[in-house]
Every structure is written in structure tokens, then in C-alpha cells.
Coordinates of C-alpha atoms and ligand atoms in Angstrom, one line a residue:
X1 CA -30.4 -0.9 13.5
X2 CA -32.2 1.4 11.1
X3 CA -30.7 3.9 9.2
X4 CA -32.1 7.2 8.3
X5 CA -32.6 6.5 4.7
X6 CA -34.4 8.4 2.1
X7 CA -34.3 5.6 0.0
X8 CA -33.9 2.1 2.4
X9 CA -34.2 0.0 -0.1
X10 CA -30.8 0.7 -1.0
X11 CA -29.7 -1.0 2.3
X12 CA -28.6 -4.2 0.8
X13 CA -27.3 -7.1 2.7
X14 CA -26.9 -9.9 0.3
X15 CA -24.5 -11.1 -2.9
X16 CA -25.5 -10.1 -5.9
X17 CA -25.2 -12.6 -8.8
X18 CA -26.4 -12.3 -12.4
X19 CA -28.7 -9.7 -11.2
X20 CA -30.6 -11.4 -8.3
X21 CA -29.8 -10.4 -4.6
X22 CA -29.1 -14.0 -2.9
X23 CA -28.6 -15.2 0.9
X24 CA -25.7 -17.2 1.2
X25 CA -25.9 -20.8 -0.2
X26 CA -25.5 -21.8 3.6
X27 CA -27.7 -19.2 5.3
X28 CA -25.1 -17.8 6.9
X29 CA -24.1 -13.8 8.0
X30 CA -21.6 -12.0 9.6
X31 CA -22.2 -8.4 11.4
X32 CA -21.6 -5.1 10.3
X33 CA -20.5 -2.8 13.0
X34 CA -20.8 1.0 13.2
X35 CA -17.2 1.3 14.7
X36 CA -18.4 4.6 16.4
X37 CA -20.6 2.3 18.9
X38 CA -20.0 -1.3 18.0
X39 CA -23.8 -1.3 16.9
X40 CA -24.7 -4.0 14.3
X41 CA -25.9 -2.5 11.6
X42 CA -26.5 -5.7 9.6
X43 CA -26.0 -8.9 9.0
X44 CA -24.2 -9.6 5.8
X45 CA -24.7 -13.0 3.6
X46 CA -21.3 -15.1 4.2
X47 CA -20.8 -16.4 0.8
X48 CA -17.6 -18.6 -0.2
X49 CA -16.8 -21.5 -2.8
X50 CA -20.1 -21.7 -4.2
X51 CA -21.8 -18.3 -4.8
X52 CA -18.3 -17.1 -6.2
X53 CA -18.1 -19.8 -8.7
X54 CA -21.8 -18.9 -9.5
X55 CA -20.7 -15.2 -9.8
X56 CA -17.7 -16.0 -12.0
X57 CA -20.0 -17.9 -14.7
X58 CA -22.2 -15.3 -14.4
X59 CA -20.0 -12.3 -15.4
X60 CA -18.3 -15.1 -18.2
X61 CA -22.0 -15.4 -19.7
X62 CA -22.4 -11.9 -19.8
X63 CA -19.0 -10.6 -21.0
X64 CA -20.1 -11.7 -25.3
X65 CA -22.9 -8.9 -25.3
X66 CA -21.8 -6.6 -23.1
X67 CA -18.1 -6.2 -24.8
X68 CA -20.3 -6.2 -28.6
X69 CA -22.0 -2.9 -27.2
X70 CA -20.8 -0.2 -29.1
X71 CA -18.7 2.0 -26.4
X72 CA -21.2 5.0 -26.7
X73 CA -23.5 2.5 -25.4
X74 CA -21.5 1.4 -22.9
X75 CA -20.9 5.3 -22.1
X76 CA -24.5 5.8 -21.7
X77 CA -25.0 3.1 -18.8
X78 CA -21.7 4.5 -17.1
X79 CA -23.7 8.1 -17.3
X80 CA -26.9 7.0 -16.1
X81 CA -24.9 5.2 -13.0
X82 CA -22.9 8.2 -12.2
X83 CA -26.5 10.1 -12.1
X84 CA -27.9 7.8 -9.4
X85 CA -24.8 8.0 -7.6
X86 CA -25.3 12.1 -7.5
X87 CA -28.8 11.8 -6.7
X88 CA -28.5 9.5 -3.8
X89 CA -25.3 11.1 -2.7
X90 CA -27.1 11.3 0.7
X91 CA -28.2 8.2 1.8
X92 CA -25.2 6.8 -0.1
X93 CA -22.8 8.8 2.5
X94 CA -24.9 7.9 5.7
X95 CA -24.5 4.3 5.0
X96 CA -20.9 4.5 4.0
X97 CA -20.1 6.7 7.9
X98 CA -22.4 4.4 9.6
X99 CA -20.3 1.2 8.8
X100 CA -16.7 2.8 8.1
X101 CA -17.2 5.6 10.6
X102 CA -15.3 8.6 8.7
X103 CA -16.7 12.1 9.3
X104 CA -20.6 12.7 6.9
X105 CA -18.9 15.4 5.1
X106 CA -16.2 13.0 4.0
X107 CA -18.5 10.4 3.0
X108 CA -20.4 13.1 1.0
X109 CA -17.0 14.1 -0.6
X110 CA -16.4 10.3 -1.1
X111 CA -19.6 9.8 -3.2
X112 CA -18.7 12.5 -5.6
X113 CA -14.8 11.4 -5.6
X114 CA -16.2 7.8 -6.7
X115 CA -18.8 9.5 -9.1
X116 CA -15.9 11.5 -10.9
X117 CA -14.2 8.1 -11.4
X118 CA -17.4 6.4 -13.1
X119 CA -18.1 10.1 -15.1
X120 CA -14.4 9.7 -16.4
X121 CA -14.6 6.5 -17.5
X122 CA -18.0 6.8 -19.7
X123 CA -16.2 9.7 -21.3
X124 CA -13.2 7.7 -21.9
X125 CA -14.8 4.6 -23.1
X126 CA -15.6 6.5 -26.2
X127 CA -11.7 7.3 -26.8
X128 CA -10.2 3.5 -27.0
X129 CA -7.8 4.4 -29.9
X130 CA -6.6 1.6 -32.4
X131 CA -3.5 2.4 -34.6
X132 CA -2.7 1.9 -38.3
X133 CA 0.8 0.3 -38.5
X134 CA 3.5 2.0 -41.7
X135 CA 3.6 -1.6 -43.7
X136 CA 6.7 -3.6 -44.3
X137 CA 5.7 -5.0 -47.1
X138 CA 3.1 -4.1 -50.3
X139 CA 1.4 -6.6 -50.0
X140 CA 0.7 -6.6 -46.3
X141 CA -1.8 -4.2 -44.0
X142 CA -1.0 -3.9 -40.4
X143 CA -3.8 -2.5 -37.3
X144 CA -4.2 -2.5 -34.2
X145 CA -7.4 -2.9 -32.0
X146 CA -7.8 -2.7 -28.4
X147 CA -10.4 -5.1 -26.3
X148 CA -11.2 -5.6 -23.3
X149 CA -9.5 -8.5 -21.0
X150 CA -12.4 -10.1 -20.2
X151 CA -13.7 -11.3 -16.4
X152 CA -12.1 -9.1 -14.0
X153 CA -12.0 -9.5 -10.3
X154 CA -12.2 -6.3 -8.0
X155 CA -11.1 -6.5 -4.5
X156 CA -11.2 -3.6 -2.3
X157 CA -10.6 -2.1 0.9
X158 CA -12.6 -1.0 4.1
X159 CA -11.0 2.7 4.0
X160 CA -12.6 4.2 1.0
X161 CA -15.3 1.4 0.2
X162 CA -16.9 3.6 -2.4
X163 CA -14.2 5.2 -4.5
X164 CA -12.4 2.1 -4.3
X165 CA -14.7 -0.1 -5.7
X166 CA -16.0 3.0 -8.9
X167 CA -12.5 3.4 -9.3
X168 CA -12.5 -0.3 -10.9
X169 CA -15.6 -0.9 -11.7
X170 CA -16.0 1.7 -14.0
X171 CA -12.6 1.5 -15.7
X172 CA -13.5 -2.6 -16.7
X173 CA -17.1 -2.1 -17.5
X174 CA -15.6 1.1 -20.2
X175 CA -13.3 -1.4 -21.7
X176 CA -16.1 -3.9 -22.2
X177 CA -15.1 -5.7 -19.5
X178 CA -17.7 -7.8 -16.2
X179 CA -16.7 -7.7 -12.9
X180 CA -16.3 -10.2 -10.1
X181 CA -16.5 -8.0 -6.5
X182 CA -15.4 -8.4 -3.1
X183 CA -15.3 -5.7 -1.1
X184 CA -14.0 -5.5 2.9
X185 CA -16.2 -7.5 5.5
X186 CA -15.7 -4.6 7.4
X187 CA -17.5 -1.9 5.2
X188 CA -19.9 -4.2 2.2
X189 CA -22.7 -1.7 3.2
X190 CA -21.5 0.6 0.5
X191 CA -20.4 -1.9 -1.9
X192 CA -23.5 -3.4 -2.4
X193 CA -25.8 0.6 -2.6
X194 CA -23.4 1.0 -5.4
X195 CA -23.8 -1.9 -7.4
X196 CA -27.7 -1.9 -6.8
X197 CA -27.8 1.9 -8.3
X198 CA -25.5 0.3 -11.2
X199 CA -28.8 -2.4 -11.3
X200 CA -30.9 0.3 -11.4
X201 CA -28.8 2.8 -14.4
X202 CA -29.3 -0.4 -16.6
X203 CA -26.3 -2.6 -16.2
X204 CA -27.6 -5.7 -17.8
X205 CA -27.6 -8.7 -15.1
X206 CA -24.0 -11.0 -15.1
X207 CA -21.8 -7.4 -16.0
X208 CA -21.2 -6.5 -12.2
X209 CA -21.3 -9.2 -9.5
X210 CA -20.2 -9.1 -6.0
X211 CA -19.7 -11.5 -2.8
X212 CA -18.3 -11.0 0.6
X213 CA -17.8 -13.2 3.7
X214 CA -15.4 -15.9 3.6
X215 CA -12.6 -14.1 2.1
X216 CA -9.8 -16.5 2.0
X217 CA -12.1 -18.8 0.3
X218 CA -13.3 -16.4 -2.3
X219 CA -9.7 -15.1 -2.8
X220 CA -9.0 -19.4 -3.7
X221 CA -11.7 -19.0 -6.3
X222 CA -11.4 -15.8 -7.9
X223 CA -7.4 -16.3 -7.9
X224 CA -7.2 -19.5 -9.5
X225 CA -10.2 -19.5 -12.1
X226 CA -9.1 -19.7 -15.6
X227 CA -12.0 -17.4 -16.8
X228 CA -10.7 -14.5 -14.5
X229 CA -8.4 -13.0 -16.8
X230 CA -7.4 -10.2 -14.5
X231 CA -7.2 -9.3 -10.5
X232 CA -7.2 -5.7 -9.8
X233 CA -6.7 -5.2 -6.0
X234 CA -7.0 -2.3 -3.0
X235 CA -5.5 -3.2 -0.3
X236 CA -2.0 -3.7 2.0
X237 CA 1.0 -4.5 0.4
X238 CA 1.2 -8.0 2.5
X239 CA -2.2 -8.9 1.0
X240 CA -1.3 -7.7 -2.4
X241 CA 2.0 -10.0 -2.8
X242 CA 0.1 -13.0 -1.8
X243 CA -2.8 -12.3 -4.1
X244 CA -0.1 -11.4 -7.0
X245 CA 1.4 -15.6 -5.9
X246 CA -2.0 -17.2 -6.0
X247 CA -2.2 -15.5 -9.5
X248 CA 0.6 -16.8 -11.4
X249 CA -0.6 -19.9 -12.2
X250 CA -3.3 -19.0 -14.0
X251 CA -1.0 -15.8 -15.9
X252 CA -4.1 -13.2 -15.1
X253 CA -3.0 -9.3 -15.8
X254 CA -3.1 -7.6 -12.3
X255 CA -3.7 -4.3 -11.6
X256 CA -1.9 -3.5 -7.6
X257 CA -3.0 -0.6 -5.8
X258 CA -1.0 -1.3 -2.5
X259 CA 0.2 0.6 1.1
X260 CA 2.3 3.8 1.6
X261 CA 4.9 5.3 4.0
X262 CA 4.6 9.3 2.7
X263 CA 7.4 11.4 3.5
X264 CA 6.2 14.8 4.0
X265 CA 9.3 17.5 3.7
X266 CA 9.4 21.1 5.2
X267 CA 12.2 23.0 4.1
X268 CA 13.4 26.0 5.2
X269 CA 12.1 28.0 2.7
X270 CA 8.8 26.7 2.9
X271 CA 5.6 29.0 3.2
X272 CA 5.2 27.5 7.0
X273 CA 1.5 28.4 7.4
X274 CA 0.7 26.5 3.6
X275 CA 2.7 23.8 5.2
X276 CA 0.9 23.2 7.7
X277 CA -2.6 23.4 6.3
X278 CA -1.2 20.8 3.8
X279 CA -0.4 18.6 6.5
X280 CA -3.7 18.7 8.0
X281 CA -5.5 17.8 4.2
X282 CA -2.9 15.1 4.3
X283 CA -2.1 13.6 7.7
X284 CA -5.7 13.3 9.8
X285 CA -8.2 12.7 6.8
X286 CA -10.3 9.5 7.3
X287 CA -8.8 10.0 11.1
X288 CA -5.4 8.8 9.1
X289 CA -6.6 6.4 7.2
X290 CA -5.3 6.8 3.7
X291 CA -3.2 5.2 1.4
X292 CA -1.5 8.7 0.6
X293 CA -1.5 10.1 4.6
X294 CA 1.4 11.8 5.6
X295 CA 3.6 9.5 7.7
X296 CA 6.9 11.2 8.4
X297 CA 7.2 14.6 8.5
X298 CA 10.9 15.6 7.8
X299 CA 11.2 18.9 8.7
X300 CA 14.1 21.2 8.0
X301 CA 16.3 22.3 11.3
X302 CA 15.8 25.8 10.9
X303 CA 11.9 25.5 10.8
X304 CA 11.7 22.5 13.0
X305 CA 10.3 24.5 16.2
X306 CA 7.8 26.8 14.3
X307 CA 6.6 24.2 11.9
X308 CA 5.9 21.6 15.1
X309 CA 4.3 24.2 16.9
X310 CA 1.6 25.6 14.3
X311 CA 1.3 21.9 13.8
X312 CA 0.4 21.0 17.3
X313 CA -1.9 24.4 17.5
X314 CA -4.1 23.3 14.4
X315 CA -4.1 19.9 15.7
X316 CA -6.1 20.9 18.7
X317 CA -9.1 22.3 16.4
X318 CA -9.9 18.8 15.4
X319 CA -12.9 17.4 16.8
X320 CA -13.2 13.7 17.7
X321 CA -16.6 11.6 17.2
X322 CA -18.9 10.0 16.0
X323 CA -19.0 10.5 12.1
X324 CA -22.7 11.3 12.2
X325 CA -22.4 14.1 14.7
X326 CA -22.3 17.9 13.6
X327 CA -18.6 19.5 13.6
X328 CA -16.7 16.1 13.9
X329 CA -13.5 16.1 12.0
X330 CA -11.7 12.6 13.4
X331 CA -13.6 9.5 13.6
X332 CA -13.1 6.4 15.1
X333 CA -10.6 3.9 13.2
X334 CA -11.9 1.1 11.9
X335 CA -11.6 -1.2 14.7
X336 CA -9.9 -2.0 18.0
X337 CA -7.7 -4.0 16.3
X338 CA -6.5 -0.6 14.4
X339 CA -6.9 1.1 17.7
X340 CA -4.6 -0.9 18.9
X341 CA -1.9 -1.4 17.2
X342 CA -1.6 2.8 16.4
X343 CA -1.9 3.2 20.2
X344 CA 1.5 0.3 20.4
X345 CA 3.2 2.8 17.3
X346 CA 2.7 5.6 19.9
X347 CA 4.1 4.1 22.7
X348 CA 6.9 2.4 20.8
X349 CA 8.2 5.9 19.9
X350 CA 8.0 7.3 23.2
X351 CA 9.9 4.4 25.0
X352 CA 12.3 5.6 22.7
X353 CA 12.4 9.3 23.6
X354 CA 9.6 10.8 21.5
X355 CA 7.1 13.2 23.1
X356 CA 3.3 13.1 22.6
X357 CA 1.7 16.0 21.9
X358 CA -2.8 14.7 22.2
X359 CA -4.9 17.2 21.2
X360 CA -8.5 18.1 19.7
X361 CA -11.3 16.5 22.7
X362 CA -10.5 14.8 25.6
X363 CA -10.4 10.7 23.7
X364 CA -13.6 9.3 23.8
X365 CA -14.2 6.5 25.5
X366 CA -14.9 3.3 23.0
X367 CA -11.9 1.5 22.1
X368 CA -11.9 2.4 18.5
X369 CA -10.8 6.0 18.9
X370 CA -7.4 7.2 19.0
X371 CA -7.2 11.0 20.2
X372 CA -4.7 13.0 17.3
X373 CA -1.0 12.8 18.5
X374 CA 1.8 14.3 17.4
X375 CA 5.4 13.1 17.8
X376 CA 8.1 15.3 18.1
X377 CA 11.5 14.3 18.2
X378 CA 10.6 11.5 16.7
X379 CA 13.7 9.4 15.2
X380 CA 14.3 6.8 12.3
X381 CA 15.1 4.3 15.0
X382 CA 11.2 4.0 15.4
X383 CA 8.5 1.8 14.3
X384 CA 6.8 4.7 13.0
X385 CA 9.8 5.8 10.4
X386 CA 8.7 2.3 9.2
X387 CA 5.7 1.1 9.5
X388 CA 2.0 2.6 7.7
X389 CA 0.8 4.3 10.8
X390 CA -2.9 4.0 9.5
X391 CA -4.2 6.5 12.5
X392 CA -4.0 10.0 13.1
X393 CA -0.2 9.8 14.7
X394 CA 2.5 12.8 12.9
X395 CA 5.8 11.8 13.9
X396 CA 7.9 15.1 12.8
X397 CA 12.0 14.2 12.8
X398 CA 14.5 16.7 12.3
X399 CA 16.7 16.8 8.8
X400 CA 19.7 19.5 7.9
X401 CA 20.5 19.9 3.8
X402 CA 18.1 18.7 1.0
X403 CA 20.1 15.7 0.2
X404 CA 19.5 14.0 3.9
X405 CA 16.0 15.0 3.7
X406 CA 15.9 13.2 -0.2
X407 CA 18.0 9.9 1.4
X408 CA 15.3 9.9 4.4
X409 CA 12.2 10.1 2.3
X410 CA 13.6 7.8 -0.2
X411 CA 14.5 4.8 2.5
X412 CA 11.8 2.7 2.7
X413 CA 10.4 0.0 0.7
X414 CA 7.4 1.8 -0.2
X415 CA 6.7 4.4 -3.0
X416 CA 3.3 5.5 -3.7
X417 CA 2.8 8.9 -2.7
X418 CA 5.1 11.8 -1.4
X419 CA 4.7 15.8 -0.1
X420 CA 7.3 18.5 0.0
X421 CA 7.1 21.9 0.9
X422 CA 9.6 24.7 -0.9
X423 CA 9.5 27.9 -2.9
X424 CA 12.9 27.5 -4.4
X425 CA 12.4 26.5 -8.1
X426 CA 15.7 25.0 -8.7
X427 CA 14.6 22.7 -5.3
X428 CA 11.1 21.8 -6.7
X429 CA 12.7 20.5 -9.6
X430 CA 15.6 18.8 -8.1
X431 CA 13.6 16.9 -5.2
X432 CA 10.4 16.3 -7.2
X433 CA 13.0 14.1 -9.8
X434 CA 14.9 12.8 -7.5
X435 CA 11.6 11.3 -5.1
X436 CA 11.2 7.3 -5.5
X437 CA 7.2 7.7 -5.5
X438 CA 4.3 7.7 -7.7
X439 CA 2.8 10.4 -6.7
X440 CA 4.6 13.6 -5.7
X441 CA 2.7 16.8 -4.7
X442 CA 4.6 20.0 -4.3
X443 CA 3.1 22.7 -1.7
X444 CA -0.4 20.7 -1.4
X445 CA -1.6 18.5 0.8
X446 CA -4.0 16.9 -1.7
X447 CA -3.6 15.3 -5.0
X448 CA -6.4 12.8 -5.5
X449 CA -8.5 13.3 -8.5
X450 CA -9.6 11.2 -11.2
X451 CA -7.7 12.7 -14.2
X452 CA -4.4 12.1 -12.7
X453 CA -2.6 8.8 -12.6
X454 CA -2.9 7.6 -9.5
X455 CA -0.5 4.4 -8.4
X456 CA 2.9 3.4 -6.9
X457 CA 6.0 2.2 -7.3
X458 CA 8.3 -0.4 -5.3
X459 CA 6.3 -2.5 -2.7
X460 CA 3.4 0.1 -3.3
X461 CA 2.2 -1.5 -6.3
X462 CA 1.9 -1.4 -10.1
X463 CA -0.9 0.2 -12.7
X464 CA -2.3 3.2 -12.4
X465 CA -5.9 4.0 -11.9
X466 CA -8.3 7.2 -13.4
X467 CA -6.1 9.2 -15.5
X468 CA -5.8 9.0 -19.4
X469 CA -4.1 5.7 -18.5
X470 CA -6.3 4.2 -16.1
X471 CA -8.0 1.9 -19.2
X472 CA -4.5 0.7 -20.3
X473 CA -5.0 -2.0 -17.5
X474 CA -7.9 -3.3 -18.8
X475 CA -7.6 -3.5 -22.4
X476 CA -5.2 -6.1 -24.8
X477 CA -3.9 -4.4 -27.9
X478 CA -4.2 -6.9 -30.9
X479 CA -2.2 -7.1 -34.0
X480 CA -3.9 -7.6 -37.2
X481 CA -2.2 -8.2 -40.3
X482 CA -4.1 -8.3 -43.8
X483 CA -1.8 -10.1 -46.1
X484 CA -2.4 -10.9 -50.2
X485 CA -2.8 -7.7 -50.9
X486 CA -1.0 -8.1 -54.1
X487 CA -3.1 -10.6 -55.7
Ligands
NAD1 N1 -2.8 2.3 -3.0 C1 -4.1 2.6 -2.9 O1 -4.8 3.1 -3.7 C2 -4.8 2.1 -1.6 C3 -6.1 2.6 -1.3 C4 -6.7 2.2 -0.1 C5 -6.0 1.4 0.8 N2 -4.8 0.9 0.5 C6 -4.1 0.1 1.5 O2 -5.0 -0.9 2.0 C7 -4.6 -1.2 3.4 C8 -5.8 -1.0 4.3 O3 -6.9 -1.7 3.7 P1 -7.3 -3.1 4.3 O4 -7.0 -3.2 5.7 O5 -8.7 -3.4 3.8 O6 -6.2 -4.0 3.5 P2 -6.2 -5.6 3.4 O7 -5.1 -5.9 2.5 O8 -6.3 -6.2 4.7 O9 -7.6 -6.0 2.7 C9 -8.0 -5.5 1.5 C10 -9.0 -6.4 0.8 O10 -8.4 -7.6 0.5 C11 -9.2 -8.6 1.1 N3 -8.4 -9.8 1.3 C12 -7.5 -10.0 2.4 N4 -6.9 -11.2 2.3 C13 -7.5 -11.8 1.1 C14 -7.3 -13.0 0.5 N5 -6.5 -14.0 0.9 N6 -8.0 -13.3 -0.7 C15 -8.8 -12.4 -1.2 N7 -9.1 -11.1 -0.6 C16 -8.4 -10.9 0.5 C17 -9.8 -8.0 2.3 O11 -11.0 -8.8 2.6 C18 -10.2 -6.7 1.7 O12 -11.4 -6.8 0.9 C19 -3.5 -0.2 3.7 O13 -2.3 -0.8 3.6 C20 -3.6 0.9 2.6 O14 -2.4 1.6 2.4 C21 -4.1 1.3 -0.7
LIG2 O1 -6.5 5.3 0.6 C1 -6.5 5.3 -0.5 C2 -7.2 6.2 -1.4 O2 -6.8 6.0 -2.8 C3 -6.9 7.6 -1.0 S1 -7.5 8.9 -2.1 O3 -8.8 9.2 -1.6 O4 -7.6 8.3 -3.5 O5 -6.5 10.0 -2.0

């Protein structure tokens, strides 16, 4: 299948080691679907032992001349990448909602969200701040200096398989580290236009590397090399644990960006009509698929009614589709295997007394689309109080006082992001402190950017990525003490 590309050359569909495009060292692929209309779009080099071993080396061989650039140097590449990434915003977008399937004007905001992560990181290379250390004795000097790990590994996710990726990328290559990538089978299309632009900005050959196909077999090599000195991962918490285990005995630093359960709280004194538009930013973007989607709306008693209903009535405006097609605002999920098991979430909590409230177009036939659903009367008995619903589903459960409503969004094992809607000052305060999450955002719906920390806490992860903090993952501080100074 053929894209409508400005640029098709950008359509890549091998690794890419030590700045050569390879096949597989076997010859074999794997398809990439457009989960719109099951279409192959390609077929994808299956790489494994071999070509990751070959991509390690090759990042190791690179990593002397690359960390003795001086950072302004390193700023400059990260610049020029970020330009290419602006210029093909386009074709960059098509590929990434032919192969993931989210709405075009999504992709295009994805470009520019990914963009704004490799912009922030050539301005923050130049800012990696040593310190001078008060001696404790005369004849001794004390410094610090900050340097990059070393070989990093990046693996990512099929939900945002841009930002995902820039938001590592960029971050190691600042700090003077080279990268090892593997990004989701489901969505390497994007991956690779990204890394070829990074090619084409200047990025010497050996500093960014990536491989996809047989994952648990790259995971074995990536995880338990000795010159991989860190593992940052994007991914579900299930994943991430094991990764974190297959780590240990090698000691690398990890970086774990992991899965979410966001509470989303309407109190009573809530601005009703900001609520809602909050909750549609936060609940049906990427059709639900988000790290930081809402997945339990707790709504105050008093509120319960008026909330669910402009809820349900702005729920019909959405439009399901094909990304590619004019006005669609929910695409397909990313399989049938997604499908599935959001359609079983569903029908779990109406065996258990929920009702469901479809809305937006009638749902469209192919088995990877799930029609927006709302829950209501939805309890903590069900699998959807629980579980990351990854889908466009809003289960909306009914609370009374502000210390249930803390206790409910607090009881899970998650703790990445969290919502909460209330124009009480004294409330903000309280409930925004007293919210087990990484992220909190207080009457919005969106909090994504690439100057705020961005990470969880509990089983949804540690490190934090963009942010004034985002290089702290991939730097060592080193001591260095000058001694004999009285002689
Ligand atoms: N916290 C965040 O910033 C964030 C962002 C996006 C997605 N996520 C989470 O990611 C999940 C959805 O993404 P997904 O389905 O791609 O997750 P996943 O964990 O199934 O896969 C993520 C990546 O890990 C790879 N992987 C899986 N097993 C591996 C192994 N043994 N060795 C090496 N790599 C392996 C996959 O191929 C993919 O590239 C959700 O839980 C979502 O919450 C979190
Ligand atoms: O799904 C995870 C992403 O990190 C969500 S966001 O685009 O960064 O908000």
C-alpha cells in the first residue's frame, strides 16, 4: 500500500545500524497494519540476537566522540532535527495515523508534541550544571561534573510512537549519550521517519540505532549487555517490572514510564460545563488510549445526574472512523485484541448492573472499533474501577464528601496521573496534596507538555521525563577532589 507522501523516501522499513538501513540478517518481515482496514502497509525487517548486538557495538563505538562534542554542538544537531521534524510534520503524521490509526489532527499535534521534547532538550543540553563543593580541608579542592551514562536503550510503545520515542531520544543524545531503539511492532513506521530525519539533521552514524521484530529476543540482548548502561522504557506496568528483573544483573540505571488508572473527581462545586469539556480532552483522546486518560470518573452526589448527562450529550458529537477521513474524532483501537478486551470491560460492568450509554455513529463495522460508551452507575465492584480501560469506555460512580472521593481515587496500585474539578481554594489545596499521583491537574483536562515533569509513582513508574529534570536520568554526577594543594 502506498502512502500519500510528499517525501516517500521517508517510508522506511528496515533497522537502522551505525547509519546504514539493513534487512534482517535472516530476510525476514513482519506486517504493518493500518488498524482502520487491516491493510498492510509494509513489511517490517524482523531483526533479533544479531542485528541488536550489531546495534549495541555500534552506539558503544560512537558514544567517545559524540559525548567529547561540546554541548552547544550537540544543541545544534538536536535543532537541526527538531527543524526536519517541523518541516515534514505532514507526511510524518500520515504515516504515524496510517499504522496507529489515531485521528490526522492528532498525529499532526503528535509531531509538534515530540518536536517540543527534542527543541527542549537542545536548549537544555547547554545548561548541564557542575558544582563547586565548600572544602573541608586547605589543602583539598572539591567539583562536581555531570556526564552522560553512556549506551542507553529506548523502548517504546504503539500509542504515541513519535513523542514516545523524541521524548528519549532527545534527552540521551543532550547528555552525550547513543541510543539503542525498539519501538512497538505494531506502529515502527514512525519510529524509523524519525530517526531517518535525525540521519538527515547530522546525527553522526552509531549515536541513534533502532531494531524491531523479535522483541523478546531483543529485550534478552539489550537487557543483559554490559555496555547498555541504562534502560528507559514506555510501556505497561506488567512489561515494565519484568524489564526492571532482567536488568538487575547487569545494575543499568532505568528510567520507567509505566500504565495509569486516572481518577477524574467532580465535586459539587465544580464549574460542570469546564468539567465536562475536561473530560472529553482527557477521557476519548487517541480513542482512549493514553497513559493519562480518564478512567473513573467519581462524581459528587449532588452533580451526579447533571454531570452524566452533559457527559453523555457531548459524547454523541464524536465521530468514529478512519483517522484519515475529514471530521473523525475516535479511531479505531489498535487492534482486535484491544477491541476486545474493552468490549469484555463493558460487558463485565453491565452484568453487574451498569448501564451503557453508545454514542457518536452507529459502530463501524471492522473489529477494531469500539463505539464511545459511557457507564453510569458504575461501581468499585467492577473490572473497570481496576483495570487501565485503554478504549474510549467512562465509567462515572457516585461519591458523597471529599474524603470518600480522596480514599476512592487513591485505591489503586497505580499513580501516574489524576483530574479533579473544584472552585473551592481550601479544596484544591487539600485534594491536590493529599492525591497519590504524579501528575495532578486541577480544572483541565490536559497537562502534557514538555516543560513539566512528566512520570509516576507506585506501580506507574519512576523518573520523570521533559521538564528541568528530564536530563537527571541520563547523566552521573562525579566527584572530583584536587588534593596537595598545600605543597
Ligand atoms: N507512562 C507513560 O508515559 C506511558 C506512555 C504511553 C503508554 N504507556 C503505557 O503503555 C501501555 C500500552 O502500550 P503497549 O501496549 O505498547 O505496552 P507494552 O508494555 O505491551 O509494550 C511496550 C513496548 O515494550 C515492548 N516489549 C514488550 N515485552 C518486551 C520484552 N520482553 N522485552 C523488550 N521489549 C518488550 C513492546 O514491544 C513495546 O515496544 C499502557 O499500559 C500505557 O499506560 C505509558
Ligand atoms: O500515553 C502516554 C503519553 O505520555 C500521553 S501524553 O501525550 O504525554 O499526555
Amino acid at each position: 500500500m502506498t502512502l500519500p507522501l510528499s517525501d516517500p523516501s521517508l517510508l522506511k522499513t528496515q533497522a537502522y545500524i551505525d547509519g546504514h538501513w539493513n534487512e534482517a540478517d535472516s530476510g525476514e518481515t513482519y506486517g504493518v497494519e493500518n488498524p482502520a482496514n487491516g491493510e498492510t502497509l509494509a513489511d517490517v525487517a524482523r531483526c533479533g540476537h544479531s542485528e541488536t548486538r550489531r546495534a549495541i557495538k555500534a552506539a558503544h563505538s560512537a558514544l567517545s566522540e559524540w559525548r567529547a562534542l561540546t554541548a552547544k554542538a550537540r544543541s545544534a544537531h538536536l535543532e537541526a532535527w527538531h527543524d526536519l521534524m517541523i518541516a515534514h510534520q505532514g507526511d510524518l503524521a500520515k504515516i504515524l495515523t496510517a499504522e496507529q490509526g489515531k485521528p490526522l489532527a492528532e498525529a499532526m499535534g503528535e509531531i509538534l508534541y515530540g518536536a517540543s521534547y527534542v527543541k527542549w532538550f537542545a536548549e537544555e543540553a547547554k545548561r548541564i550544571y557542575g558544582d563547586t563543593v565548600p572544602s573541608p580541608s586547605a589543602d583539598k579542592r572539591f567539583v562536581t561534573i555531570k556526564q552522560g551514562v553512556g549506551v542507553v536503550a529506548c523502548i517504546t510503545p504503539w500509542n504515541f510512537p513519535n513523542a514516545m520515542l523524541a521524548r528519549k531520544i532527545a534527552p540521551a543524545l543532550a547528555a552525550g549519550c547513543t541510543v539503542v531503539c525498539k519501538p512497538a511492532n505494531q506502529t515502527p513506521l514512525s519510529a524509523f521517519a524519525l530517526v531517518e530525519l535525525a540521519a538527515r539533521a547530522g546525527i553522526p552514524a552509531g549515536v541513534i540505532n533502532i531494531v524491531s521484530g523479535k522483541t523478546p529476543e531483543i529485550g534478552k540482548v539489550l537487557t543483559s549487555s554490559e555496555i547498555v548502561r541504562k534502560l528507559t522504557f514506555t510501556g505497561s506496568t506488567a512489561v515494565g517490572k519484568q524489564l526492571m528483573s532482567d536488568c538487575a544483573g547487569t545494575m543499568k540505571r532505568l528510567s520507567m514510564e509505566l500504565g495509569g488508572n486516572a481518577p477524574f473527581i467532580v465535586f459539587e462545586d465544580a464549574d460542570i460545563d469546564a468539567a465536562v469539556e475536561g473530560a472529553m480532552a482527557s477521557k476519548f483522546r487517541n480513542a482512549g488510549q493514553t497513559c493519562v486518560c480518564a478512567n473513573r470518573f467519581l462524581v459528587q452526589s449532588a452533580v451526579y445526574d447533571q454531570f452524566t448527562a452533559a457527559l453523555a450529550d457531548a459524547t454523541a458529537n464524536l465521530k468514529m472512523g478512519a483517522g484519515d477521513e475529514a471530521g473523525v474524532t475516535i479511531g479505531p483501537l489498535i487492534d482486535n485484541r484491544a477491541a476486545t478486551n474493552v468490549r469484555a470491560l463493558i460487558q463485565d460492568a453491565t452484568d453487574q448492573g451498569a448501564t451503557a450509554v453508545q454514542s457518536g455513529d452507529s459502530p463501524v463495522s471492522t473489529a477494531n472499533f469500539v463505539a464511545p460508551t459511557l457507564l453510569t452507575g458504575a461501581t468499585t465492584d467492577m473490572r473497570v474501577f481496576r483495570e487501565e480501560i485503554f478504549g474510549p469506555v467512562a465509567p462515572v460512580i457516585r461519591f458523597e464528601t471529599e474524603a470518600e472521593a480522596i480514599a476512592l481515587a487513591n485505591d489503586t496500585e497505580f499513580g501516574l496521573a489524576a483530574y479533579f474539578y473544584s472552585r473551592d481554594i481550601g479544596r484544591v489545596w487539600r485534594v491536590g496534596e493529599a492525591l497519590e499521583f504524579g501528575m495532578v491537574a486541577i480544572n483541565t483536562g490536559a497537562m502534557s507538555n514538555e516543560m513539566a515533569p512528566f512520570g509516576g509513582v507506585k506501580e506507574s513508574g519512576q523518573g520523570r521525563e521533559g521538564s528541568k529534570y528530564g536530563l537527571d536520568d541520563y547523566l552521573e554526577i562525579k566527584s572530583l577532589c584536587m588534593g596537595g594543594l598545600d605543597q
